[in-house]
Coordinates of C-alpha atoms in Angstrom, one line a residue:
Chain A
X1418 CA 75.0 165.5 95.3
X1419 CA 73.4 162.7 97.2
X1420 CA 70.4 162.0 94.9
X1421 CA 72.4 161.7 91.7
X1422 CA 74.9 159.3 93.3
X1423 CA 72.0 157.1 94.5
X1424 CA 70.3 157.3 91.1
X1425 CA 73.5 156.5 89.4
X1426 CA 74.2 153.5 91.5
X1427 CA 70.6 152.3 90.9
X1428 CA 71.0 152.8 87.3
X1429 CA 74.3 151.0 87.2
X1430 CA 73.1 148.1 89.3
X1431 CA 69.9 147.9 87.2
X1432 CA 72.1 147.9 84.2
X1433 CA 74.2 145.0 85.3
X1434 CA 71.7 142.9 87.2
X1435 CA 68.1 143.1 88.2
X1436 CA 67.7 145.0 91.5
X1437 CA 65.8 142.2 93.1
X1438 CA 68.9 140.0 93.3
X1439 CA 71.5 142.7 93.7
X1440 CA 71.8 141.8 97.5
X1441 CA 73.3 138.4 96.9
X1442 CA 76.8 139.7 97.3
X1443 CA 79.9 137.7 97.6
X1444 CA 79.3 133.9 97.8
X1445 CA 81.8 131.2 98.4
X1446 CA 81.1 127.7 97.1
X1447 CA 83.0 124.7 98.3
X1448 CA 84.5 122.8 95.5
X1449 CA 85.0 119.3 96.8
X1450 CA 87.9 117.3 95.4
X1451 CA 85.7 114.7 93.6
X1452 CA 84.2 115.0 90.2
X1453 CA 80.4 115.1 90.9
X1454 CA 80.8 117.7 93.6
X1455 CA 83.1 119.7 91.5
X1456 CA 80.6 119.6 88.6
X1457 CA 77.7 120.7 90.8
X1458 CA 79.9 123.5 92.4
X1459 CA 80.8 124.8 89.0
X1460 CA 77.1 124.7 87.8
X1461 CA 76.1 126.6 91.0
X1462 CA 78.9 129.2 90.5
X1463 CA 77.9 129.8 86.9
X1464 CA 74.1 130.1 87.6
X1465 CA 74.5 132.2 90.8
X1466 CA 76.9 134.5 89.0
X1467 CA 75.1 135.0 85.7
X1468 CA 71.6 134.2 86.8
X1469 CA 71.4 135.8 90.2
X1470 CA 74.1 138.4 90.0
X1471 CA 76.1 136.9 92.9
X1472 CA 79.8 137.4 93.1
X1473 CA 80.4 133.7 93.3
X1474 CA 83.7 132.2 94.0
X1475 CA 84.8 128.5 94.3
X1476 CA 87.0 127.6 97.3
X1477 CA 88.6 124.2 97.8
X1478 CA 86.8 121.9 100.2
X1479 CA 86.4 118.4 101.6
X1480 CA 83.5 116.9 103.5
X1481 CA 84.8 117.2 107.1
X1482 CA 86.8 120.5 106.9
X1483 CA 84.0 122.2 104.9
X1484 CA 81.2 121.0 107.2
X1485 CA 83.1 122.0 110.3
X1486 CA 84.1 125.4 109.0
X1487 CA 80.5 126.1 107.9
X1488 CA 79.3 125.4 111.4
X1489 CA 82.1 127.1 113.2
X1490 CA 83.0 130.1 111.0
X1491 CA 80.0 130.4 108.6
X1492 CA 82.3 129.9 105.7
X1493 CA 82.0 128.9 102.8
X1494 CA 78.5 129.8 102.1
X1495 CA 77.4 126.8 100.1
X1496 CA 78.4 123.1 100.2
X1497 CA 76.8 121.8 97.1
X1498 CA 77.2 118.1 97.7
X1499 CA 77.6 117.2 101.3
X1500 CA 77.3 113.5 102.3
X1501 CA 75.6 114.6 105.5
X1502 CA 75.4 111.1 107.1
X1503 CA 79.0 111.5 107.9
X1504 CA 78.6 114.5 110.0
X1505 CA 74.9 114.4 110.9
X1506 CA 75.3 115.5 114.5
X1507 CA 77.3 118.6 113.5
X1508 CA 74.8 119.6 110.8
X1509 CA 71.7 119.0 113.0
X1510 CA 73.3 121.2 115.7
X1511 CA 74.2 123.9 113.1
X1512 CA 70.5 123.9 111.8
X1513 CA 69.2 124.0 115.4
X1514 CA 71.5 126.9 116.3
X1515 CA 70.4 128.7 113.1
X1516 CA 73.8 128.7 111.6
X1517 CA 73.1 126.3 108.7
X1518 CA 70.2 125.6 106.5
X1519 CA 69.6 122.5 104.4
X1520 CA 68.5 123.6 100.9
X1521 CA 67.6 120.2 99.5
X1522 CA 69.0 117.0 98.1
X1523 CA 71.8 117.4 95.5
X1524 CA 71.6 113.8 94.5
X1525 CA 67.8 113.0 94.7
X1526 CA 68.2 109.2 94.8
X1527 CA 70.8 109.6 97.6
X1528 CA 74.3 108.2 97.5
X1529 CA 75.0 104.5 97.2
X1530 CA 77.6 102.9 99.4
X1531 CA 78.5 99.2 99.8
X1532 CA 81.0 96.4 99.4
X1533 CA 81.7 95.8 95.7
X1534 CA 83.4 93.2 93.5
X1535 CA 84.3 93.6 89.8
X1536 CA 81.6 92.6 87.3
X1537 CA 84.1 90.3 85.4
X1538 CA 84.4 88.2 88.5
X1539 CA 80.6 87.9 88.9
X1540 CA 80.3 87.0 85.2
X1541 CA 82.7 84.1 85.8
X1542 CA 81.1 83.1 89.1
X1543 CA 77.7 84.5 89.9
X1544 CA 78.0 83.3 93.5
X1545 CA 80.4 86.2 94.2
X1546 CA 77.5 88.7 94.1
X1547 CA 76.5 87.5 97.6
X1548 CA 78.5 87.7 100.8
X1549 CA 78.2 83.9 101.3
X1550 CA 79.9 83.4 97.9
X1551 CA 82.7 85.7 98.8
X1552 CA 83.3 84.1 102.2
X1553 CA 83.4 80.7 100.5
X1554 CA 85.9 81.9 97.9
X1555 CA 87.9 84.1 100.2
X1556 CA 91.2 82.7 98.9
X1557 CA 90.6 84.5 95.6
X1558 CA 91.0 87.9 97.2
X1559 CA 94.7 88.0 98.0
X1560 CA 96.1 90.4 100.7
X1561 CA 98.6 92.7 99.0
X1562 CA 101.3 92.0 101.7
X1563 CA 100.5 88.5 102.8
X1564 CA 99.7 85.7 100.4
X1565 CA 98.1 83.6 103.2
X1566 CA 95.5 86.1 104.0
X1567 CA 92.6 87.7 102.1
X1568 CA 92.3 91.4 101.7
X1569 CA 89.3 93.6 102.1
X1570 CA 90.0 97.2 100.9
X1571 CA 88.3 99.4 103.4
X1572 CA 87.6 103.1 103.5
X1573 CA 90.7 105.4 104.0
X1574 CA 91.9 106.3 107.4
X1575 CA 89.9 109.1 109.0
X1576 CA 86.9 109.0 106.7
X1577 CA 83.7 108.3 108.5
X1578 CA 83.0 105.3 106.3
X1579 CA 86.0 103.7 107.9
X1580 CA 83.9 103.2 111.0
X1581 CA 80.9 101.8 109.2
X1582 CA 83.0 99.5 106.9
X1583 CA 84.9 98.3 110.0
X1584 CA 81.7 97.5 111.9
X1585 CA 80.2 95.7 108.9
X1586 CA 83.5 93.8 108.5
X1587 CA 83.1 92.7 112.1
X1588 CA 79.4 91.9 111.7
X1589 CA 79.9 89.8 108.6
X1590 CA 82.7 87.9 110.5
X1591 CA 85.0 88.3 107.5
X1592 CA 88.0 87.7 109.7
X1593 CA 86.9 84.1 110.3
X1594 CA 87.3 83.5 106.6
X1595 CA 90.9 84.9 106.6
X1596 CA 90.1 88.5 105.5
X1597 CA 92.0 91.4 106.8
X1598 CA 91.3 95.1 106.6
X1599 CA 93.6 96.8 104.1
X1600 CA 93.7 100.6 104.7
X1601 CA 94.3 102.3 101.3
X1602 CA 95.3 105.6 103.1
X1603 CA 93.5 108.0 100.8
X1604 CA 90.8 108.2 98.2
X1605 CA 93.4 108.2 95.5
X1606 CA 95.0 105.1 97.0
X1607 CA 91.7 103.3 97.0
X1608 CA 90.9 104.4 93.4
X1609 CA 94.4 103.4 92.4
X1610 CA 94.0 99.9 93.8
X1611 CA 90.7 99.5 91.9
X1612 CA 92.2 100.7 88.7
X1613 CA 95.2 98.3 89.2
X1614 CA 92.8 95.3 89.7
X1615 CA 90.8 96.3 86.6
X1616 CA 93.7 96.8 84.2
X1617 CA 94.8 93.2 85.0
X1618 CA 91.4 91.7 85.8
X1619 CA 92.6 90.7 89.2
X1620 CA 90.3 89.9 92.1
X1621 CA 89.2 92.9 94.2
X1622 CA 86.8 93.2 97.1
X1623 CA 86.2 96.4 99.0
X1624 CA 84.2 99.4 100.0
X1625 CA 83.2 102.1 97.5
X1626 CA 80.4 104.5 96.8
X1627 CA 78.4 106.0 93.9
X1628 CA 77.8 108.1 91.9
X1629 CA 81.5 108.3 91.1
X1630 CA 83.6 108.2 87.9
X1631 CA 85.4 105.1 89.4
X1632 CA 82.1 103.1 89.4
X1633 CA 81.1 104.7 86.1
X1634 CA 84.2 103.5 84.4
X1635 CA 84.8 100.2 86.3
X1636 CA 81.7 98.1 86.3
X1637 CA 81.3 96.6 89.8
X1638 CA 78.6 94.7 91.5
X1639 CA 77.3 95.6 95.0
X1640 CA 77.6 92.6 97.2
X1641 CA 74.3 91.5 98.6
X1642 CA 74.5 90.8 102.4
X1643 CA 71.1 89.1 102.3
X1644 CA 69.9 91.4 105.1
X1645 CA 68.3 94.3 103.5
X1646 CA 68.9 97.8 104.8
X1647 CA 68.1 98.4 108.5
X1648 CA 68.3 102.2 108.8
X1649 CA 67.7 102.2 112.5
X1650 CA 70.6 99.8 113.1
X1651 CA 72.8 101.7 110.6
X1652 CA 72.2 105.1 112.3
X1653 CA 72.6 103.9 115.9
X1654 CA 75.2 101.3 115.6
X1655 CA 76.9 100.7 112.2
X1656 CA 78.1 104.4 111.9
X1657 CA 79.2 104.7 115.5
X1658 CA 82.6 104.0 116.7
X1659 CA 81.4 102.8 120.1
X1660 CA 79.1 100.1 118.5
X1661 CA 79.9 97.1 120.5
X1662 CA 77.9 94.4 118.8
X1663 CA 77.4 95.4 115.1
X1664 CA 74.7 93.6 113.1
X1665 CA 74.7 93.0 109.4
X1666 CA 72.8 95.5 107.3
X1667 CA 73.2 96.9 103.8
X1668 CA 73.9 100.6 103.5
X1669 CA 70.7 102.6 103.3
X1670 CA 70.9 105.3 100.6
X1671 CA 72.9 108.2 102.1
X1672 CA 71.5 111.6 102.2
X1673 CA 73.4 113.9 99.9
X1674 CA 72.4 117.4 100.5
X1675 CA 73.1 121.0 99.6
X1676 CA 73.8 122.8 102.7
X1677 CA 74.2 126.6 103.0
X1678 CA 75.0 129.0 105.8
X1679 CA 72.0 130.7 107.4
X1680 CA 73.3 134.2 106.4
X1681 CA 73.4 133.2 102.8
X1682 CA 69.9 131.7 102.9
X1683 CA 68.7 135.0 104.4
X1684 CA 70.4 137.5 102.2
X1685 CA 69.9 135.7 98.8
X1686 CA 66.4 134.2 99.1
X1687 CA 66.1 133.7 95.3
X1688 CA 69.4 132.0 94.9
X1689 CA 68.5 129.8 97.8
X1690 CA 65.3 128.9 96.0
X1691 CA 67.4 127.7 93.1
X1692 CA 69.5 125.5 95.4
X1693 CA 66.3 124.0 96.9
X1694 CA 65.3 122.8 93.4
X1695 CA 68.7 121.8 92.1
X1696 CA 69.2 118.0 92.2
X1697 CA 70.6 115.3 90.1
X1698 CA 69.4 111.7 89.6
X1699 CA 72.2 109.0 90.1
X1700 CA 71.8 107.6 86.6
X1701 CA 72.2 111.0 85.0
X1702 CA 75.2 111.8 87.3
X1703 CA 76.9 108.5 86.4
X1704 CA 76.5 109.4 82.8
X1705 CA 77.9 112.8 83.3
X1706 CA 80.8 111.5 85.3
X1707 CA 81.6 109.0 82.6
X1708 CA 81.7 111.9 80.1
X1709 CA 84.0 113.8 82.4
X1710 CA 86.3 110.8 82.7
X1711 CA 86.2 110.1 79.0
X1712 CA 87.2 113.6 78.2
X1713 CA 89.4 114.2 81.2
X1714 CA 87.5 117.3 81.8
X1715 CA 87.7 119.5 84.9
X1716 CA 84.7 120.9 86.7
X1717 CA 84.5 124.0 84.7
X1718 CA 84.4 122.2 81.3
X1719 CA 82.0 119.6 82.7
X1720 CA 79.7 122.5 83.8
X1721 CA 79.8 124.0 80.3
X1722 CA 79.0 120.6 78.7
X1723 CA 76.1 120.1 81.1
X1724 CA 74.6 123.5 80.8
X1725 CA 74.8 123.5 77.0
X1726 CA 73.6 119.9 76.4
X1727 CA 71.1 119.3 79.3
X1728 CA 69.0 122.4 79.2
X1729 CA 65.9 120.4 80.0
X1730 CA 67.4 119.3 83.3
X1731 CA 68.5 122.6 84.6
X1732 CA 65.8 124.9 83.3
X1733 CA 63.1 123.8 85.7
X1734 CA 65.4 124.8 88.6
X1735 CA 65.3 128.5 87.7
X1736 CA 62.8 131.1 86.5
X1737 CA 62.5 131.9 82.9
X1738 CA 64.3 135.3 83.3
X1739 CA 67.2 133.6 85.1
X1740 CA 67.3 130.9 82.5
X1741 CA 67.5 133.5 79.8
X1742 CA 70.4 135.3 81.6
X1743 CA 72.3 132.1 82.0
X1744 CA 71.8 131.2 78.4
X1745 CA 73.1 134.5 77.3
X1746 CA 76.2 134.1 79.4
X1747 CA 76.6 130.5 78.1
X1748 CA 76.5 131.8 74.5
X1749 CA 79.4 134.1 75.4
X1750 CA 81.6 131.2 76.6
Chain B
X1128 CA 95.8 156.5 62.7
X1129 CA 94.2 156.5 59.3
X1130 CA 97.2 154.7 57.8
X1131 CA 96.8 151.9 60.3
X1132 CA 93.2 151.3 59.4
X1133 CA 92.7 148.0 57.5
X1134 CA 91.2 148.6 54.0
X1135 CA 90.3 145.2 52.7
X1136 CA 88.4 142.4 54.5
X1137 CA 91.6 140.3 54.2
X1138 CA 93.7 142.8 56.1
X1139 CA 90.9 143.2 58.6
X1140 CA 91.1 139.4 59.3
X1141 CA 94.8 139.6 59.5
X1142 CA 94.7 142.4 62.1
X1143 CA 92.1 140.5 64.2
X1144 CA 94.1 137.3 64.0
X1145 CA 97.2 139.2 65.2
X1146 CA 95.2 140.8 68.0
X1147 CA 93.7 137.5 69.2
X1148 CA 97.2 136.1 69.1
X1149 CA 98.6 139.0 71.2
X1150 CA 95.8 139.0 73.9
X1151 CA 95.2 135.3 74.3
X1152 CA 97.9 132.7 74.4
X1153 CA 97.9 130.6 71.2
X1154 CA 96.8 127.4 73.0
X1155 CA 96.8 123.9 71.6
X1156 CA 93.4 122.7 70.5
X1157 CA 91.6 121.2 73.5
X1158 CA 90.8 118.1 71.5
X1159 CA 94.4 117.6 70.5
X1160 CA 95.4 118.0 74.2
X1161 CA 92.8 115.5 75.4
X1162 CA 93.9 113.1 72.6
X1163 CA 97.5 113.3 73.9
X1164 CA 96.5 112.9 77.5
X1165 CA 94.3 109.9 76.7
X1166 CA 96.9 108.3 74.5
X1167 CA 99.6 108.5 77.1
X1168 CA 97.2 107.2 79.8
X1169 CA 96.1 104.3 77.6
X1170 CA 99.7 103.6 76.8
X1171 CA 100.6 103.5 80.6
X1172 CA 97.6 101.2 81.3
X1173 CA 98.7 98.8 78.5
X1174 CA 102.2 98.8 79.9
X1175 CA 100.9 98.1 83.4
X1176 CA 98.7 95.3 82.0
X1177 CA 101.5 93.6 80.2
X1178 CA 104.4 94.1 82.6
X1179 CA 102.7 94.8 85.9
X1180 CA 102.9 91.2 87.2
X1181 CA 106.6 90.8 86.1
X1182 CA 107.6 94.1 87.8
X1183 CA 105.7 93.2 90.9
X1184 CA 107.4 89.9 91.2
X1185 CA 110.8 91.7 90.9
X1186 CA 109.9 93.6 94.0
X1187 CA 108.7 90.6 95.9
X1188 CA 112.0 90.0 97.7
X1189 CA 111.9 93.6 99.0
X1190 CA 108.4 93.1 100.1
X1191 CA 109.2 89.9 102.0
X1192 CA 112.1 91.7 103.7
X1193 CA 109.9 94.7 104.7
X1194 CA 107.2 92.4 106.1
X1195 CA 109.7 90.3 107.9
X1196 CA 111.6 93.3 109.3
X1197 CA 108.3 94.9 110.5
X1198 CA 107.2 91.7 112.1
X1199 CA 110.6 91.3 113.8
X1200 CA 110.3 94.8 115.3
X1201 CA 106.7 94.3 116.3
X1202 CA 107.3 90.9 117.9
X1203 CA 110.4 91.9 119.8
X1204 CA 109.6 92.8 123.4
X1205 CA 109.5 96.6 123.8
X1206 CA 112.2 96.7 126.5
X1207 CA 114.5 94.8 124.2
X1208 CA 114.0 97.2 121.4
X1209 CA 114.7 100.1 123.7
X1210 CA 117.8 98.4 125.0
X1211 CA 119.1 97.8 121.5
X1212 CA 118.4 101.3 120.3
X1213 CA 119.9 102.8 123.4
X1214 CA 122.9 100.5 122.9
X1215 CA 123.3 101.7 119.3
X1216 CA 123.0 105.3 120.4
X1217 CA 125.7 104.9 123.0
X1218 CA 127.9 102.9 120.7
X1219 CA 127.7 105.7 118.1
X1220 CA 127.8 108.7 120.3
X1221 CA 129.4 107.7 123.7
X1222 CA 127.2 110.4 125.1
X1223 CA 125.3 109.5 128.3
X1224 CA 123.1 112.6 128.0
X1225 CA 121.9 111.5 124.5
X1226 CA 121.3 108.0 125.8
X1227 CA 119.0 109.2 128.6
X1228 CA 117.2 111.4 126.2
X1229 CA 116.5 108.7 123.7
X1230 CA 115.4 106.2 126.4
X1231 CA 113.0 108.7 128.0
X1232 CA 111.5 109.7 124.6
X1233 CA 110.9 106.1 123.6
X1234 CA 109.3 105.3 126.9
X1235 CA 107.0 108.3 126.4
X1236 CA 106.1 107.1 122.9
X1237 CA 105.1 103.7 124.3
X1238 CA 103.3 105.3 127.3
X1239 CA 101.1 107.3 124.9
X1240 CA 100.1 104.2 123.0
X1241 CA 102.1 104.9 119.8
X1242 CA 104.6 102.0 120.2
X1243 CA 103.3 99.7 117.4
X1244 CA 103.0 102.6 114.9
X1245 CA 106.4 103.8 115.8
X1246 CA 107.9 100.4 115.3
X1247 CA 106.2 100.2 111.8
X1248 CA 107.6 103.6 110.9
X1249 CA 111.0 102.7 112.3
X1250 CA 111.2 99.6 110.2
X1251 CA 110.2 101.2 107.0
X1252 CA 112.4 104.3 107.5
X1253 CA 115.4 102.1 108.4
X1254 CA 114.9 100.2 105.1
X1255 CA 114.5 103.4 103.1
X1256 CA 117.6 104.9 104.7
X1257 CA 119.7 101.8 104.0
X1258 CA 118.4 101.7 100.4
X1259 CA 119.0 105.4 99.8
X1260 CA 122.6 105.2 101.1
X1261 CA 123.6 102.0 99.3
X1262 CA 122.2 103.5 96.0
X1263 CA 123.0 107.1 96.6
X1264 CA 126.7 107.0 97.5
X1265 CA 127.8 105.0 94.4
X1266 CA 125.7 107.4 92.2
X1267 CA 127.3 110.3 93.9
X1268 CA 130.8 108.8 93.3
X1269 CA 130.0 108.3 89.6
X1270 CA 128.8 111.9 89.4
X1271 CA 132.0 113.2 90.9
X1272 CA 134.1 111.3 88.5
X1273 CA 132.4 112.4 85.3
X1274 CA 131.1 115.7 84.4
X1275 CA 128.8 114.1 81.8
X1276 CA 127.2 111.9 84.4
X1277 CA 126.7 115.0 86.6
X1278 CA 125.1 116.9 83.8
X1279 CA 122.6 114.0 83.3
X1280 CA 121.9 113.1 86.9
X1281 CA 121.4 116.7 88.2
X1282 CA 118.2 117.4 86.4
X1283 CA 116.9 114.0 87.3
X1284 CA 117.6 114.9 91.0
X1285 CA 115.8 118.2 90.6
X1286 CA 112.7 116.4 89.2
X1287 CA 112.8 113.9 92.1
X1288 CA 112.9 116.6 94.7
X1289 CA 110.2 118.9 93.2
X1290 CA 107.7 116.6 91.5
X1291 CA 104.6 116.4 93.7
X1292 CA 104.6 112.9 95.2
X1293 CA 101.1 112.0 94.1
X1294 CA 102.0 112.5 90.4
X1295 CA 104.2 109.4 90.5
X1296 CA 102.6 107.7 93.5
X1297 CA 99.3 106.8 91.7
X1298 CA 101.1 105.4 88.6
X1299 CA 103.2 103.3 91.0
X1300 CA 100.1 102.2 92.8
X1301 CA 98.6 101.1 89.5
X1302 CA 101.8 99.1 88.8
X1303 CA 102.4 97.6 92.2
X1304 CA 99.2 98.0 94.2
X1305 CA 99.0 99.8 97.5
X1306 CA 101.2 99.1 100.5
X1307 CA 104.8 99.0 101.5
X1308 CA 106.7 98.6 98.2
X1309 CA 105.2 101.7 96.5
X1310 CA 105.6 103.5 99.8
X1311 CA 109.4 102.6 99.9
X1312 CA 109.8 103.7 96.3
X1313 CA 108.1 107.1 97.0
X1314 CA 110.2 107.7 100.1
X1315 CA 113.4 106.7 98.3
X1316 CA 112.7 108.9 95.3
X1317 CA 112.1 111.9 97.6
X1318 CA 114.9 111.2 100.1
X1319 CA 117.8 110.0 98.0
X1320 CA 118.9 113.3 96.3
X1321 CA 120.7 114.9 99.2
X1322 CA 123.0 112.0 99.7
X1323 CA 123.8 111.8 96.0
X1324 CA 124.4 115.6 95.8
X1325 CA 126.5 115.9 98.8
X1326 CA 128.6 112.8 98.0
X1327 CA 129.3 114.4 94.6
X1328 CA 130.1 117.8 96.2
X1329 CA 132.2 116.3 99.0
X1330 CA 134.4 114.5 96.5
X1331 CA 134.7 117.4 94.1
X1332 CA 135.7 119.7 97.0
X1333 CA 138.7 117.6 98.0
X1334 CA 141.9 119.7 97.6
X1335 CA 143.5 119.1 94.2
X1336 CA 147.0 119.4 95.7
X1337 CA 146.3 116.6 98.2
X1338 CA 145.2 114.4 95.3
X1339 CA 148.3 115.3 93.3
X1340 CA 150.4 114.4 96.3
X1341 CA 148.7 111.0 96.5
X1342 CA 149.3 110.5 92.8
X1343 CA 153.0 111.4 93.3
X1344 CA 153.2 108.5 95.8
X1345 CA 151.8 106.3 93.0
X1346 CA 148.3 105.7 94.3
X1347 CA 145.9 104.0 92.0
X1348 CA 142.5 105.4 91.1
X1349 CA 140.9 103.0 93.6
X1350 CA 143.4 103.9 96.3
X1351 CA 142.9 107.6 95.7
X1352 CA 139.1 107.2 96.1
X1353 CA 139.0 105.2 99.2
X1354 CA 142.2 106.5 100.8
X1355 CA 142.0 110.2 100.1
X1356 CA 138.7 111.4 98.5
X1357 CA 136.2 109.5 100.6
X1358 CA 137.7 110.1 104.0
X1359 CA 138.1 113.9 103.2
X1360 CA 134.6 114.1 101.8
X1361 CA 133.1 112.2 104.8
X1362 CA 131.8 115.3 106.7
X1363 CA 129.9 116.4 103.6
X1364 CA 128.6 112.9 102.9
X1365 CA 127.4 112.5 106.4
X1366 CA 125.5 115.8 106.1
X1367 CA 123.9 114.3 103.0
X1368 CA 123.0 111.1 104.8
X1369 CA 121.5 113.1 107.6
X1370 CA 119.4 115.2 105.2
X1371 CA 118.2 111.9 103.5
X1372 CA 117.1 110.5 106.9
X1373 CA 115.2 113.7 107.7
X1374 CA 113.5 113.7 104.3
X1375 CA 112.5 110.1 104.6
X1376 CA 110.8 110.7 107.9
X1377 CA 109.0 113.8 106.4
X1378 CA 107.6 111.5 103.7
X1379 CA 106.0 109.1 106.2
X1380 CA 102.6 110.9 106.0
X1381 CA 102.6 110.8 102.2
X1382 CA 103.6 107.2 102.2
X1383 CA 100.6 106.4 104.5
X1384 CA 98.3 107.9 101.8
X1385 CA 99.0 104.8 99.8
X1386 CA 98.4 102.4 102.6
X1387 CA 101.7 102.2 104.4
X1388 CA 101.0 101.5 108.1
X1389 CA 102.7 103.6 110.8
X1390 CA 102.7 107.0 112.3
X1391 CA 101.4 108.6 109.2
X1392 CA 98.0 107.0 109.4
X1393 CA 96.9 108.5 112.7
X1394 CA 98.3 111.8 111.4
X1395 CA 96.0 111.5 108.3
X1396 CA 93.1 110.5 110.5
X1397 CA 93.6 113.5 112.7
X1398 CA 93.9 115.8 109.7
X1399 CA 90.5 114.7 108.3
X1400 CA 88.8 114.8 111.6
X1401 CA 90.5 117.8 113.3
X1402 CA 91.8 115.7 116.2
X1403 CA 94.5 118.2 116.9
X1404 CA 96.0 116.5 119.9
X1405 CA 96.3 113.2 118.2
X1406 CA 97.9 114.8 115.2
X1407 CA 100.4 116.6 117.5
X1408 CA 101.3 113.4 119.5
X1409 CA 101.9 111.4 116.4
X1410 CA 103.8 114.2 114.7
X1411 CA 106.0 114.5 117.8
X1412 CA 106.6 110.8 117.7
X1413 CA 107.9 111.3 114.1
X1414 CA 110.1 114.1 115.3
X1415 CA 111.5 112.0 118.0
X1416 CA 112.4 109.3 115.6
X1417 CA 114.0 112.0 113.4
X1418 CA 116.0 113.4 116.3
X1419 CA 117.3 109.9 117.3
X1420 CA 118.4 109.2 113.8
X1421 CA 119.9 112.6 113.5
X1422 CA 121.8 112.8 116.7
X1423 CA 123.1 109.3 116.3
X1424 CA 124.4 109.8 112.8
X1425 CA 125.9 113.2 113.7
X1426 CA 127.6 111.9 116.7
X1427 CA 128.9 108.9 114.8
X1428 CA 130.2 111.2 112.1
X1429 CA 131.9 113.5 114.5
X1430 CA 133.6 110.6 116.2
X1431 CA 134.9 109.0 113.0
X1432 CA 136.2 112.5 111.9
X1433 CA 138.1 112.8 115.2
X1434 CA 139.4 109.4 114.6
X1435 CA 140.5 110.2 111.1
X1436 CA 142.2 113.4 112.2
X1437 CA 144.0 111.6 114.9
X1438 CA 145.4 109.2 112.2
X1439 CA 146.4 112.1 110.0
X1440 CA 148.4 113.7 112.9
X1441 CA 149.8 110.4 113.9

């Protein structure tokens, strides 16, 4: 009885998927709550499922909870777009302890952070593209609750960028020009504040990051601090809550990586190989995000659009057999 | 089975169409759905562009009051605030036990470094509660007086209580920006239904015979309302006010997601960073405020009831 059962299972598994990838098993992928991460997560799910025979499932995630849970509990298996600057220590520790493995960069240019002003303001007054111009015209940027002060929209409470934006606010001595930090409370609050300013062409000055649909849709200019990016200062002081004497520096491009658990990297070497190659350029991602926004698409539909229309991009990430399997599955959508 | 087999291509198509229709829901075309969504969004943007400034200026007095009240609470020395609160507590409840409990918990809040945020939350919740009561009780009275009003208002209240806050928060942010005013609007939308519902219920539950008796004495509509219905409905109305206060405090965290300063912000911060203790402390400070509001309003209601009963017997 034993041999036929084994044979049967081999035949069945061979029938469904190629035996070489049959050990991928159940894979959980963190679907972060912003569009680019959700798109990448959906692409990963589809390719892992149909190309590598994994039983892939999306689970809701966010940078901090997902990163922490991956280090502490080994769950979920894959974080497709982790802005790893924000939890560098935890990831380094996880890698050193052989709990995590960094597969590669999901945004090959790295993420772009900075202080931004709307393009329409710079068009009217080019000096606003520099921090000196903004300090000189501080009165333009009215504080939402106090007409006598100027407002700088900082990063929402609890996000790591709150520390860096706060330190740069201090380093740039914006307070001396009447600016005050305005905490938008949440990502949605910050995006809502930007959208409000743009619908009425009001003044706005604050922290944001790219690639995002918000910056794809609302054209903004990154304010030049005239200092260049000092990565050393940024890593040791700007991003640290204990930084006593912050200096001015532009944000260096942040590392945006695909991070997996060690157990996934071990049990699914081929799928891990795909994750090592899978990466987007910022220009391309901005374009995709603009499409997503334009069509109010969710991650799943964006994935379908991307896989169907940008074959040249994703094909080099996988082998020809995998590509064929993915394309077959795509045709069935 | 043979009889059911389709013979012509046309019939075949019909069967397939029916089968598709039976197994998958006949959805609207995705393109149409997107067109509707985009059209409504664009419509809202256009509305916000043309009327945003006007609506924002209508809310300016409220904003000034909120800012002023918060500054007042923040600039008042802490011991004076505690004395005033304790005085109010004693005035409402006449209970030394409650007085000591309130004083100790406020001192603990200050000792753990949450004084400023607690004052901010106290100020916004006080304004929200006053707004909810002054708007809610008249609406409740109108509902109790007309079945048609009740039929219209009830579903609106259902929507206000169940609609996820962010659905209306972000449009409000687009209209009014982030900060206190949208925060107050969100809190009032969520917290006002109990006081409306229970005012309505309380008045409707007043004994018909008592009303008839008052009519027999020649009481006018107004006299009936203020002399008979409202006093008899008071316990129910107070329960509604109490629920309103509790729900307003529960919304503090949501309000802080659109930039309202106060105890909600450290809670959010601790949620995103897994600072459990910090979350617990600030959560407990919210609970303390809730308990103060609750006990005081309950004790006040009980005292006024006793007073009323005394009158009735005397």
